[in-house]
Amino acid sequence: MNFREWLTISEAVEIRPPSTRDDQSGADYVFDLAGLRWEDGKSLWYVAADGEDVVGAVVGKWQEDEDETWVYDFDVAVHPDYQGFARIGPKLIDTAIKEYERRKRTVPSAEMRIYAANPKVVGFLTSRYGFQIDDEYPNGKALLSRR
């Protein structure tokens, strides 16, 4: 892909809340293509759309744990053909974290906990957003948290 094609994609992709059933099936498809799955209890919060095509998605959930802390957990997937272009993954992560910042003001105690399956994402979340590595797994995967 040359720069002009990349720029066209970058300008065309819109991050927005899901609005149709096609958004849900598109997000399911993107997660499948990316080799990821979302766990039970998570719902579709945002999609990255190139026209009518879903090319990325954020799924997440809020859940109160045993010490009355509200835990925010989200997953991001980007269509393999769009990975590395137009900063779709980082834009979706930014959107998810802004959602956390907005919602955490409504509860007494909140924390993000994320299982990162991609070592590049682990580095991105720790360096850009101040996540702490709570546990590391083989192949560079990690459990991360941030208050």
mmCIF file of N, CA and C in Angstrom:
data_model
loop_
_atom_site.group_PDB
_atom_site.id
_atom_site.type_symbol
_atom_site.label_atom_id
_atom_site.label_comp_id
_atom_site.label_asym_id
_atom_site.label_seq_id
_atom_site.Cartn_x
_atom_site.Cartn_y
_atom_site.Cartn_z
ATOM 1 N N MET A 1 0.851 -1.175 0.000
ATOM 2 C CA MET A 1 0.000 0.000 0.000
ATOM 3 C C MET A 1 0.895 1.236 0.000
ATOM 4 N N ASN A 2 0.605 2.142 -0.887
ATOM 5 C CA ASN A 2 1.398 3.359 -0.929
ATOM 6 C C ASN A 2 0.793 4.423 -0.013
ATOM 7 N N PHE A 3 1.487 5.532 0.123
ATOM 8 C CA PHE A 3 1.067 6.575 1.053
ATOM 9 C C PHE A 3 -0.311 7.130 0.690
ATOM 10 N N ARG A 4 -0.560 7.336 -0.577
ATOM 11 C CA ARG A 4 -1.850 7.894 -1.008
ATOM 12 C C ARG A 4 -2.998 6.959 -0.611
ATOM 13 N N GLU A 5 -2.822 5.643 -0.797
ATOM 14 C CA GLU A 5 -3.855 4.680 -0.399
ATOM 15 C C GLU A 5 -4.040 4.703 1.120
ATOM 16 N N TRP A 6 -2.933 4.751 1.856
ATOM 17 C CA TRP A 6 -3.003 4.798 3.320
ATOM 18 C C TRP A 6 -3.754 6.041 3.782
ATOM 19 N N LEU A 7 -3.451 7.176 3.185
ATOM 20 C CA LEU A 7 -4.102 8.428 3.551
ATOM 21 C C LEU A 7 -5.600 8.365 3.270
ATOM 22 N N THR A 8 -5.976 7.773 2.150
ATOM 23 C CA THR A 8 -7.387 7.626 1.807
ATOM 24 C C THR A 8 -8.108 6.781 2.848
ATOM 25 N N ILE A 9 -7.491 5.670 3.255
ATOM 26 C CA ILE A 9 -8.089 4.812 4.281
ATOM 27 C C ILE A 9 -8.187 5.585 5.593
ATOM 28 N N SER A 10 -7.115 6.264 5.973
ATOM 29 C CA SER A 10 -7.086 7.000 7.235
ATOM 30 C C SER A 10 -8.220 8.016 7.308
ATOM 31 N N GLU A 11 -8.471 8.718 6.228
ATOM 32 C CA GLU A 11 -9.518 9.733 6.217
ATOM 33 C C GLU A 11 -10.915 9.122 6.177
ATOM 34 N N ALA A 12 -11.046 7.911 5.629
ATOM 35 C CA ALA A 12 -12.357 7.300 5.447
ATOM 36 C C ALA A 12 -12.858 6.568 6.691
ATOM 37 N N VAL A 13 -11.966 6.113 7.548
ATOM 38 C CA VAL A 13 -12.377 5.307 8.698
ATOM 39 C C VAL A 13 -12.955 6.194 9.794
ATOM 40 N N GLU A 14 -14.139 5.804 10.268
ATOM 41 C CA GLU A 14 -14.851 6.545 11.298
ATOM 42 C C GLU A 14 -15.028 5.646 12.518
ATOM 43 N N ILE A 15 -14.714 6.159 13.710
ATOM 44 C CA ILE A 15 -14.959 5.438 14.960
ATOM 45 C C ILE A 15 -16.304 5.937 15.484
ATOM 46 N N ARG A 16 -17.241 4.993 15.720
ATOM 47 C CA ARG A 16 -18.586 5.386 16.132
ATOM 48 C C ARG A 16 -19.252 4.263 16.917
ATOM 49 N N PRO A 17 -20.300 4.583 17.683
ATOM 50 C CA PRO A 17 -21.064 3.521 18.337
ATOM 51 C C PRO A 17 -21.760 2.665 17.279
ATOM 52 N N PRO A 18 -21.997 1.408 17.573
ATOM 53 C CA PRO A 18 -22.701 0.560 16.596
ATOM 54 C C PRO A 18 -24.137 1.041 16.423
ATOM 55 N N SER A 19 -24.644 0.937 15.207
ATOM 56 C CA SER A 19 -25.994 1.434 14.966
ATOM 57 C C SER A 19 -26.891 0.438 14.242
ATOM 58 N N THR A 20 -26.323 -0.653 13.738
ATOM 59 C CA THR A 20 -27.130 -1.629 13.005
ATOM 60 C C THR A 20 -26.710 -3.045 13.370
ATOM 61 N N ARG A 21 -27.543 -4.003 12.983
ATOM 62 C CA ARG A 21 -27.183 -5.420 13.169
ATOM 63 C C ARG A 21 -25.956 -5.777 12.331
ATOM 64 N N ASP A 22 -25.807 -5.098 11.208
ATOM 65 C CA ASP A 22 -24.624 -5.340 10.375
ATOM 66 C C ASP A 22 -23.344 -4.972 11.117
ATOM 67 N N ASP A 23 -23.410 -3.962 11.984
ATOM 68 C CA ASP A 23 -22.242 -3.599 12.788
ATOM 69 C C ASP A 23 -21.861 -4.760 13.704
ATOM 70 N N GLN A 24 -22.853 -5.392 14.321
ATOM 71 C CA GLN A 24 -22.586 -6.528 15.214
ATOM 72 C C GLN A 24 -21.968 -7.695 14.438
ATOM 73 N N SER A 25 -22.558 -8.061 13.314
ATOM 74 C CA SER A 25 -22.010 -9.186 12.548
ATOM 75 C C SER A 25 -20.646 -8.824 11.959
ATOM 76 N N GLY A 26 -20.460 -7.560 11.592
ATOM 77 C CA GLY A 26 -19.156 -7.120 11.095
ATOM 78 C C GLY A 26 -18.092 -7.210 12.175
ATOM 79 N N ALA A 27 -18.445 -6.826 13.402
ATOM 80 C CA ALA A 27 -17.498 -6.921 14.522
ATOM 81 C C ALA A 27 -17.153 -8.382 14.815
ATOM 82 N N ASP A 28 -18.162 -9.257 14.796
ATOM 83 C CA ASP A 28 -17.908 -10.695 14.986
ATOM 84 C C ASP A 28 -16.920 -11.201 13.937
ATOM 85 N N TYR A 29 -17.130 -10.798 12.703
ATOM 86 C CA TYR A 29 -16.269 -11.220 11.592
ATOM 87 C C TYR A 29 -14.833 -10.716 11.780
ATOM 88 N N VAL A 30 -14.690 -9.461 12.173
ATOM 89 C CA VAL A 30 -13.357 -8.882 12.386
ATOM 90 C C VAL A 30 -12.632 -9.621 13.514
ATOM 91 N N PHE A 31 -13.320 -9.902 14.612
ATOM 92 C CA PHE A 31 -12.695 -10.645 15.706
ATOM 93 C C PHE A 31 -12.255 -12.031 15.228
ATOM 94 N N ASP A 32 -13.102 -12.696 14.448
ATOM 95 C CA ASP A 32 -12.731 -14.018 13.908
ATOM 96 C C ASP A 32 -11.491 -13.922 13.013
ATOM 97 N N LEU A 33 -11.489 -12.951 12.103
ATOM 98 C CA LEU A 33 -10.352 -12.790 11.190
ATOM 99 C C LEU A 33 -9.060 -12.477 11.934
ATOM 100 N N ALA A 34 -9.171 -11.708 13.014
ATOM 101 C CA ALA A 34 -7.993 -11.328 13.794
ATOM 102 C C ALA A 34 -7.545 -12.459 14.724
ATOM 103 N N GLY A 35 -8.303 -13.558 14.754
ATOM 104 C CA GLY A 35 -7.939 -14.690 15.609
ATOM 105 C C GLY A 35 -8.221 -14.428 17.076
ATOM 106 N N LEU A 36 -9.193 -13.551 17.350
ATOM 107 C CA LEU A 36 -9.542 -13.194 18.725
ATOM 108 C C LEU A 36 -10.986 -13.583 19.000
ATOM 109 N N ARG A 37 -11.298 -13.682 20.269
ATOM 110 C CA ARG A 37 -12.695 -13.893 20.644
ATOM 111 C C ARG A 37 -12.980 -12.990 21.832
ATOM 112 N N TRP A 38 -14.218 -12.597 21.964
ATOM 113 C CA TRP A 38 -14.567 -11.815 23.128
ATOM 114 C C TRP A 38 -15.289 -12.722 24.112
ATOM 115 N N GLU A 39 -15.027 -12.478 25.381
ATOM 116 C CA GLU A 39 -15.598 -13.342 26.413
ATOM 117 C C GLU A 39 -17.050 -12.990 26.681
ATOM 118 N N ASP A 40 -17.743 -13.950 27.300
ATOM 119 C CA ASP A 40 -19.142 -13.732 27.646
ATOM 120 C C ASP A 40 -19.298 -12.490 28.513
ATOM 121 N N GLY A 41 -20.379 -11.808 28.323
ATOM 122 C CA GLY A 41 -20.667 -10.625 29.123
ATOM 123 C C GLY A 41 -20.211 -9.323 28.484
ATOM 124 N N LYS A 42 -19.348 -9.401 27.487
ATOM 125 C CA LYS A 42 -18.909 -8.174 26.813
ATOM 126 C C LYS A 42 -19.881 -7.829 25.704
ATOM 127 N N SER A 43 -20.042 -6.533 25.493
ATOM 128 C CA SER A 43 -20.895 -6.079 24.409
ATOM 129 C C SER A 43 -20.137 -5.135 23.495
ATOM 130 N N LEU A 44 -20.677 -4.998 22.310
ATOM 131 C CA LEU A 44 -20.064 -4.136 21.301
ATOM 132 C C LEU A 44 -20.303 -2.685 21.669
ATOM 133 N N TRP A 45 -19.203 -1.918 21.833
ATOM 134 C CA TRP A 45 -19.307 -0.513 22.215
ATOM 135 C C TRP A 45 -19.017 0.439 21.058
ATOM 136 N N TYR A 46 -18.003 0.129 20.268
ATOM 137 C CA TYR A 46 -17.636 1.015 19.159
ATOM 138 C C TYR A 46 -17.170 0.179 17.974
ATOM 139 N N VAL A 47 -17.364 0.733 16.790
ATOM 140 C CA VAL A 47 -16.829 0.118 15.582
ATOM 141 C C VAL A 47 -15.986 1.148 14.840
ATOM 142 N N ALA A 48 -15.027 0.642 14.084
ATOM 143 C CA ALA A 48 -14.298 1.452 13.114
ATOM 144 C C ALA A 48 -14.884 1.055 11.764
ATOM 145 N N ALA A 49 -15.427 2.017 11.058
ATOM 146 C CA ALA A 49 -16.112 1.723 9.807
ATOM 147 C C ALA A 49 -15.441 2.451 8.646
ATOM 148 N N ASP A 50 -15.209 1.693 7.588
ATOM 149 C CA ASP A 50 -14.735 2.242 6.324
ATOM 150 C C ASP A 50 -15.949 2.185 5.397
ATOM 151 N N GLY A 51 -16.680 3.289 5.342
ATOM 152 C CA GLY A 51 -17.971 3.266 4.651
ATOM 153 C C GLY A 51 -18.932 2.413 5.465
ATOM 154 N N GLU A 52 -19.496 1.392 4.833
ATOM 155 C CA GLU A 52 -20.413 0.495 5.535
ATOM 156 C C GLU A 52 -19.701 -0.730 6.100
ATOM 157 N N ASP A 53 -18.431 -0.895 5.802
ATOM 158 C CA ASP A 53 -17.681 -2.069 6.255
ATOM 159 C C ASP A 53 -17.071 -1.852 7.635
ATOM 160 N N VAL A 54 -17.325 -2.772 8.544
ATOM 161 C CA VAL A 54 -16.684 -2.734 9.860
ATOM 162 C C VAL A 54 -15.270 -3.283 9.704
ATOM 163 N N VAL A 55 -14.275 -2.471 10.096
ATOM 164 C CA VAL A 55 -12.875 -2.878 9.964
ATOM 165 C C VAL A 55 -12.172 -2.958 11.314
ATOM 166 N N GLY A 56 -12.910 -2.649 12.386
ATOM 167 C CA GLY A 56 -12.369 -2.736 13.733
ATOM 168 C C GLY A 56 -13.498 -2.588 14.729
ATOM 169 N N ALA A 57 -13.231 -3.024 15.974
ATOM 170 C CA ALA A 57 -14.278 -2.949 16.986
ATOM 171 C C ALA A 57 -13.689 -2.944 18.385
ATOM 172 N N VAL A 58 -14.452 -2.351 19.315
ATOM 173 C CA VAL A 58 -14.163 -2.402 20.745
ATOM 174 C C VAL A 58 -15.353 -3.086 21.409
ATOM 175 N N VAL A 59 -15.066 -4.119 22.194
ATOM 176 C CA VAL A 59 -16.084 -4.744 23.029
ATOM 177 C C VAL A 59 -15.633 -4.609 24.470
ATOM 178 N N GLY A 60 -16.586 -4.535 25.385
ATOM 179 C CA GLY A 60 -16.177 -4.372 26.772
ATOM 180 C C GLY A 60 -17.295 -4.638 27.746
ATOM 181 N N LYS A 61 -16.928 -4.535 29.025
ATOM 182 C CA LYS A 61 -17.914 -4.691 30.095
ATOM 183 C C LYS A 61 -17.427 -3.990 31.346
ATOM 184 N N TRP A 62 -18.379 -3.640 32.187
ATOM 185 C CA TRP A 62 -18.152 -3.137 33.542
ATOM 186 C C TRP A 62 -18.656 -4.212 34.482
ATOM 187 N N GLN A 63 -17.887 -4.489 35.519
ATOM 188 C CA GLN A 63 -18.302 -5.512 36.471
ATOM 189 C C GLN A 63 -17.748 -5.170 37.841
ATOM 190 N N GLU A 64 -18.580 -5.277 38.861
ATOM 191 C CA GLU A 64 -18.127 -5.004 40.223
ATOM 192 C C GLU A 64 -17.463 -6.257 40.781
ATOM 193 N N ASP A 65 -16.252 -6.102 41.343
ATOM 194 C CA ASP A 65 -15.571 -7.260 41.918
ATOM 195 C C ASP A 65 -15.847 -7.355 43.419
ATOM 196 N N GLU A 66 -15.201 -8.318 44.069
ATOM 197 C CA GLU A 66 -15.490 -8.604 45.484
ATOM 198 C C GLU A 66 -15.147 -7.459 46.434
ATOM 199 N N ASP A 67 -14.234 -6.578 46.069
ATOM 200 C CA ASP A 67 -13.904 -5.460 46.969
ATOM 201 C C ASP A 67 -14.596 -4.153 46.557
ATOM 202 N N GLU A 68 -15.690 -4.288 45.811
ATOM 203 C CA GLU A 68 -16.533 -3.170 45.392
ATOM 204 C C GLU A 68 -15.835 -2.196 44.449
ATOM 205 N N THR A 69 -14.823 -2.674 43.764
ATOM 206 C CA THR A 69 -14.188 -1.895 42.699
ATOM 207 C C THR A 69 -14.865 -2.271 41.387
ATOM 208 N N TRP A 70 -15.220 -1.250 40.615
ATOM 209 C CA TRP A 70 -15.786 -1.509 39.299
ATOM 210 C C TRP A 70 -14.633 -1.726 38.317
ATOM 211 N N VAL A 71 -14.652 -2.872 37.672
ATOM 212 C CA VAL A 71 -13.586 -3.259 36.754
ATOM 213 C C VAL A 71 -14.074 -3.071 35.320
ATOM 214 N N TYR A 72 -13.283 -2.351 34.571
ATOM 215 C CA TYR A 72 -13.552 -2.097 33.154
ATOM 216 C C TYR A 72 -12.604 -2.977 32.365
ATOM 217 N N ASP A 73 -13.151 -3.762 31.463
ATOM 218 C CA ASP A 73 -12.363 -4.704 30.674
ATOM 219 C C ASP A 73 -12.800 -4.551 29.214
ATOM 220 N N PHE A 74 -11.851 -4.354 28.321
ATOM 221 C CA PHE A 74 -12.221 -4.221 26.913
ATOM 222 C C PHE A 74 -11.251 -4.978 26.016
ATOM 223 N N ASP A 75 -11.720 -5.317 24.830
ATOM 224 C CA ASP A 75 -10.916 -5.952 23.788
ATOM 225 C C ASP A 75 -11.050 -5.140 22.514
ATOM 226 N N VAL A 76 -9.990 -5.117 21.740
ATOM 227 C CA VAL A 76 -9.974 -4.412 20.460
ATOM 228 C C VAL A 76 -9.522 -5.388 19.388
ATOM 229 N N ALA A 77 -10.184 -5.345 18.248
ATOM 230 C CA ALA A 77 -9.765 -6.144 17.090
ATOM 231 C C ALA A 77 -9.809 -5.255 15.850
ATOM 232 N N VAL A 78 -8.840 -5.474 14.965
ATOM 233 C CA VAL A 78 -8.784 -4.743 13.701
ATOM 234 C C VAL A 78 -8.651 -5.772 12.575
ATOM 235 N N HIS A 79 -9.407 -5.565 11.522
ATOM 236 C CA HIS A 79 -9.353 -6.438 10.338
ATOM 237 C C HIS A 79 -7.898 -6.545 9.884
ATOM 238 N N PRO A 80 -7.417 -7.752 9.599
ATOM 239 C CA PRO A 80 -6.004 -7.912 9.202
ATOM 240 C C PRO A 80 -5.570 -7.021 8.039
ATOM 241 N N ASP A 81 -6.452 -6.761 7.085
ATOM 242 C CA ASP A 81 -6.099 -5.902 5.946
ATOM 243 C C ASP A 81 -5.900 -4.440 6.354
ATOM 244 N N TYR A 82 -6.374 -4.076 7.549
ATOM 245 C CA TYR A 82 -6.282 -2.696 8.025
ATOM 246 C C TYR A 82 -5.285 -2.528 9.170
ATOM 247 N N GLN A 83 -4.710 -3.616 9.626
ATOM 248 C CA GLN A 83 -3.756 -3.525 10.729
ATOM 249 C C GLN A 83 -2.509 -2.786 10.276
ATOM 250 N N GLY A 84 -2.053 -1.864 11.112
ATOM 251 C CA GLY A 84 -0.852 -1.102 10.794
ATOM 252 C C GLY A 84 -1.101 0.124 9.943
ATOM 253 N N PHE A 85 -2.324 0.288 9.454
ATOM 254 C CA PHE A 85 -2.647 1.439 8.622
ATOM 255 C C PHE A 85 -3.677 2.305 9.324
ATOM 256 N N ALA A 86 -3.579 3.572 9.119
ATOM 257 C CA ALA A 86 -4.562 4.544 9.583
ATOM 258 C C ALA A 86 -4.712 4.559 11.096
ATOM 259 N N ARG A 87 -3.821 3.898 11.821
ATOM 260 C CA ARG A 87 -3.823 3.889 13.289
ATOM 261 C C ARG A 87 -5.194 3.518 13.859
ATOM 262 N N ILE A 88 -5.841 2.555 13.231
ATOM 263 C CA ILE A 88 -7.181 2.153 13.668
ATOM 264 C C ILE A 88 -7.132 1.548 15.062
ATOM 265 N N GLY A 89 -6.185 0.636 15.317
ATOM 266 C CA GLY A 89 -6.068 0.038 16.650
ATOM 267 C C GLY A 89 -5.870 1.085 17.734
ATOM 268 N N PRO A 90 -4.871 1.959 17.608
ATOM 269 C CA PRO A 90 -4.698 3.011 18.615
ATOM 270 C C PRO A 90 -5.910 3.933 18.763
ATOM 271 N N LYS A 91 -6.597 4.230 17.667
ATOM 272 C CA LYS A 91 -7.790 5.080 17.766
ATOM 273 C C LYS A 91 -8.893 4.368 18.557
ATOM 274 N N LEU A 92 -9.038 3.069 18.338
ATOM 275 C CA LEU A 92 -10.047 2.308 19.090
ATOM 276 C C LEU A 92 -9.666 2.227 20.567
ATOM 277 N N ILE A 93 -8.385 2.023 20.853
ATOM 278 C CA ILE A 93 -7.930 1.986 22.250
ATOM 279 C C ILE A 93 -8.159 3.346 22.905
ATOM 280 N N ASP A 94 -7.828 4.431 22.210
ATOM 281 C CA ASP A 94 -8.084 5.779 22.739
ATOM 282 C C ASP A 94 -9.564 5.954 23.071
ATOM 283 N N THR A 95 -10.425 5.505 22.186
ATOM 284 C CA THR A 95 -11.865 5.626 22.386
ATOM 285 C C THR A 95 -12.307 4.828 23.608
ATOM 286 N N ALA A 96 -11.800 3.602 23.750
ATOM 287 C CA ALA A 96 -12.158 2.757 24.896
ATOM 288 C C ALA A 96 -11.695 3.390 26.208
ATOM 289 N N ILE A 97 -10.506 3.952 26.224
ATOM 290 C CA ILE A 97 -9.981 4.559 27.452
ATOM 291 C C ILE A 97 -10.739 5.849 27.790
ATOM 292 N N LYS A 98 -11.127 6.609 26.789
ATOM 293 C CA LYS A 98 -11.958 7.796 27.048
ATOM 294 C C LYS A 98 -13.298 7.376 27.648
ATOM 295 N N GLU A 99 -13.848 6.270 27.182
ATOM 296 C CA GLU A 99 -15.097 5.750 27.739
ATOM 297 C C GLU A 99 -14.907 5.387 29.214
ATOM 298 N N TYR A 100 -13.786 4.743 29.527
ATOM 299 C CA TYR A 100 -13.488 4.417 30.921
ATOM 300 C C TYR A 100 -13.388 5.692 31.763
ATOM 301 N N GLU A 101 -12.649 6.678 31.287
ATOM 302 C CA GLU A 101 -12.479 7.929 32.033
ATOM 303 C C GLU A 101 -13.820 8.601 32.291
ATOM 304 N N ARG A 102 -14.708 8.549 31.315
ATOM 305 C CA ARG A 102 -16.031 9.153 31.464
ATOM 306 C C ARG A 102 -16.862 8.383 32.495
ATOM 307 N N ARG A 103 -16.853 7.070 32.404
ATOM 308 C CA ARG A 103 -17.697 6.256 33.276
ATOM 309 C C ARG A 103 -17.156 6.126 34.704
ATOM 310 N N LYS A 104 -15.851 6.202 34.873
ATOM 311 C CA LYS A 104 -15.299 5.973 36.217
ATOM 312 C C LYS A 104 -15.732 7.062 37.201
ATOM 313 N N ARG A 105 -16.138 8.206 36.696
ATOM 314 C CA ARG A 105 -16.608 9.284 37.572
ATOM 315 C C ARG A 105 -17.954 8.964 38.228
ATOM 316 N N THR A 106 -18.620 7.921 37.736
ATOM 317 C CA THR A 106 -19.951 7.595 38.242
ATOM 318 C C THR A 106 -19.929 6.493 39.304
ATOM 319 N N VAL A 107 -18.743 5.972 39.627
ATOM 320 C CA VAL A 107 -18.628 4.900 40.621
ATOM 321 C C VAL A 107 -17.575 5.281 41.655
ATOM 322 N N PRO A 108 -17.652 4.724 42.876
ATOM 323 C CA PRO A 108 -16.699 5.114 43.922
ATOM 324 C C PRO A 108 -15.261 4.666 43.650
ATOM 325 N N SER A 109 -15.086 3.513 43.039
ATOM 326 C CA SER A 109 -13.742 2.996 42.776
ATOM 327 C C SER A 109 -13.762 2.245 41.453
ATOM 328 N N ALA A 110 -12.770 2.521 40.590
ATOM 329 C CA ALA A 110 -12.739 1.891 39.271
ATOM 330 C C ALA A 110 -11.318 1.529 38.888
ATOM 331 N N GLU A 111 -11.203 0.511 38.051
ATOM 332 C CA GLU A 111 -9.907 0.050 37.565
ATOM 333 C C GLU A 111 -10.104 -0.624 36.213
ATOM 334 N N MET A 112 -9.137 -0.428 35.309
ATOM 335 C CA MET A 112 -9.129 -1.163 34.051
ATOM 336 C C MET A 112 -8.248 -2.387 34.237
ATOM 337 N N ARG A 113 -8.724 -3.525 33.765
ATOM 338 C CA ARG A 113 -7.932 -4.753 33.729
ATOM 339 C C ARG A 113 -8.061 -5.338 32.334
ATOM 340 N N ILE A 114 -6.931 -5.544 31.711
ATOM 341 C CA ILE A 114 -6.938 -5.977 30.316
ATOM 342 C C ILE A 114 -5.972 -7.136 30.133
ATOM 343 N N TYR A 115 -6.431 -8.159 29.427
ATOM 344 C CA TYR A 115 -5.553 -9.244 29.001
ATOM 345 C C TYR A 115 -5.119 -8.900 27.585
ATOM 346 N N ALA A 116 -3.845 -8.608 27.407
ATOM 347 C CA ALA A 116 -3.321 -8.237 26.090
ATOM 348 C C ALA A 116 -2.668 -9.454 25.451
ATOM 349 N N ALA A 117 -3.232 -9.884 24.316
ATOM 350 C CA ALA A 117 -2.738 -11.072 23.625
ATOM 351 C C ALA A 117 -1.614 -10.748 22.646
ATOM 352 N N ASN A 118 -1.357 -9.466 22.419
ATOM 353 C CA ASN A 118 -0.345 -9.036 21.456
ATOM 354 C C ASN A 118 0.775 -8.298 22.198
ATOM 355 N N PRO A 119 2.009 -8.788 22.109
ATOM 356 C CA PRO A 119 3.121 -8.128 22.809
ATOM 357 C C PRO A 119 3.292 -6.648 22.435
ATOM 358 N N LYS A 120 2.996 -6.279 21.200
ATOM 359 C CA LYS A 120 3.097 -4.873 20.804
ATOM 360 C C LYS A 120 2.087 -4.023 21.576
ATOM 361 N N VAL A 121 0.905 -4.590 21.803
ATOM 362 C CA VAL A 121 -0.129 -3.872 22.546
ATOM 363 C C VAL A 121 0.291 -3.712 24.006
ATOM 364 N N VAL A 122 0.954 -4.723 24.569
ATOM 365 C CA VAL A 122 1.457 -4.625 25.945
ATOM 366 C C VAL A 122 2.376 -3.411 26.065
ATOM 367 N N GLY A 123 3.336 -3.294 25.167
ATOM 368 C CA GLY A 123 4.260 -2.159 25.177
ATOM 369 C C GLY A 123 3.551 -0.831 24.966
ATOM 370 N N PHE A 124 2.584 -0.818 24.059
ATOM 371 C CA PHE A 124 1.821 0.399 23.768
ATOM 372 C C PHE A 124 1.045 0.852 25.000
ATOM 373 N N LEU A 125 0.353 -0.078 25.659
ATOM 374 C CA LEU A 125 -0.466 0.281 26.819
ATOM 375 C C LEU A 125 0.379 0.699 28.020
ATOM 376 N N THR A 126 1.528 0.079 28.211
ATOM 377 C CA THR A 126 2.372 0.460 29.350
ATOM 378 C C THR A 126 3.061 1.804 29.101
ATOM 379 N N SER A 127 3.556 2.021 27.897
ATOM 380 C CA SER A 127 4.293 3.266 27.647
ATOM 381 C C SER A 127 3.365 4.459 27.416
ATOM 382 N N ARG A 128 2.291 4.286 26.706
ATOM 383 C CA ARG A 128 1.424 5.426 26.370
ATOM 384 C C ARG A 128 0.379 5.731 27.451
ATOM 385 N N TYR A 129 -0.114 4.692 28.108
ATOM 386 C CA TYR A 129 -1.231 4.894 29.033
ATOM 387 C C TYR A 129 -0.912 4.566 30.487
ATOM 388 N N GLY A 130 0.295 4.147 30.784
ATOM 389 C CA GLY A 130 0.680 3.895 32.164
ATOM 390 C C GLY A 130 0.097 2.637 32.786
ATOM 391 N N PHE A 131 -0.261 1.668 31.960
ATOM 392 C CA PHE A 131 -0.723 0.396 32.513
ATOM 393 C C PHE A 131 0.427 -0.309 33.212
ATOM 394 N N GLN A 132 0.098 -1.074 34.251
ATOM 395 C CA GLN A 132 1.073 -1.893 34.980
ATOM 396 C C GLN A 132 0.908 -3.339 34.526
ATOM 397 N N ILE A 133 2.008 -4.058 34.425
ATOM 398 C CA ILE A 133 1.935 -5.484 34.104
ATOM 399 C C ILE A 133 1.741 -6.237 35.409
ATOM 400 N N ASP A 134 0.586 -6.902 35.547
ATOM 401 C CA ASP A 134 0.279 -7.675 36.745
ATOM 402 C C ASP A 134 0.758 -9.120 36.629
ATOM 403 N N ASP A 135 0.726 -9.644 35.417
ATOM 404 C CA ASP A 135 1.148 -11.023 35.191
ATOM 405 C C ASP A 135 1.555 -11.161 33.737
ATOM 406 N N GLU A 136 2.643 -11.902 33.494
ATOM 407 C CA GLU A 136 3.109 -12.134 32.133
ATOM 408 C C GLU A 136 2.958 -13.603 31.788
ATOM 409 N N TYR A 137 2.658 -13.863 30.514
ATOM 410 C CA TYR A 137 2.424 -15.213 30.021
ATOM 411 C C TYR A 137 3.370 -15.497 28.859
ATOM 412 N N PRO A 138 3.424 -16.760 28.411
ATOM 413 C CA PRO A 138 4.278 -17.089 27.257
ATOM 414 C C PRO A 138 3.893 -16.254 26.028
ATOM 415 N N ASN A 139 4.842 -16.096 25.152
ATOM 416 C CA ASN A 139 4.634 -15.381 23.880
ATOM 417 C C ASN A 139 4.361 -13.883 24.054
ATOM 418 N N GLY A 140 4.721 -13.307 25.212
ATOM 419 C CA GLY A 140 4.581 -11.876 25.396
ATOM 420 C C GLY A 140 3.212 -11.388 25.818
ATOM 421 N N LYS A 141 2.269 -12.293 26.061
ATOM 422 C CA LYS A 141 0.934 -11.898 26.513
ATOM 423 C C LYS A 141 1.017 -11.443 27.956
ATOM 424 N N ALA A 142 0.076 -10.598 28.384
ATOM 425 C CA ALA A 142 0.124 -10.075 29.748
ATOM 426 C C ALA A 142 -1.242 -9.643 30.241
ATOM 427 N N LEU A 143 -1.374 -9.685 31.569
ATOM 428 C CA LEU A 143 -2.533 -9.111 32.243
ATOM 429 C C LEU A 143 -2.087 -7.746 32.760
ATOM 430 N N LEU A 144 -2.820 -6.696 32.378
ATOM 431 C CA LEU A 144 -2.452 -5.327 32.699
ATOM 432 C C LEU A 144 -3.563 -4.665 33.509
ATOM 433 N N SER A 145 -3.186 -3.651 34.276
ATOM 434 C CA SER A 145 -4.196 -2.887 35.017
ATOM 435 C C SER A 145 -3.793 -1.424 35.106
ATOM 436 N N ARG A 146 -4.817 -0.604 35.355
ATOM 437 C CA ARG A 146 -4.606 0.845 35.553
ATOM 438 C C ARG A 146 -5.815 1.403 36.280
ATOM 439 N N ARG A 147 -5.538 2.236 37.265
ATOM 440 C CA ARG A 147 -6.647 2.895 37.990
ATOM 441 C C ARG A 147 -7.013 4.182 37.319
#
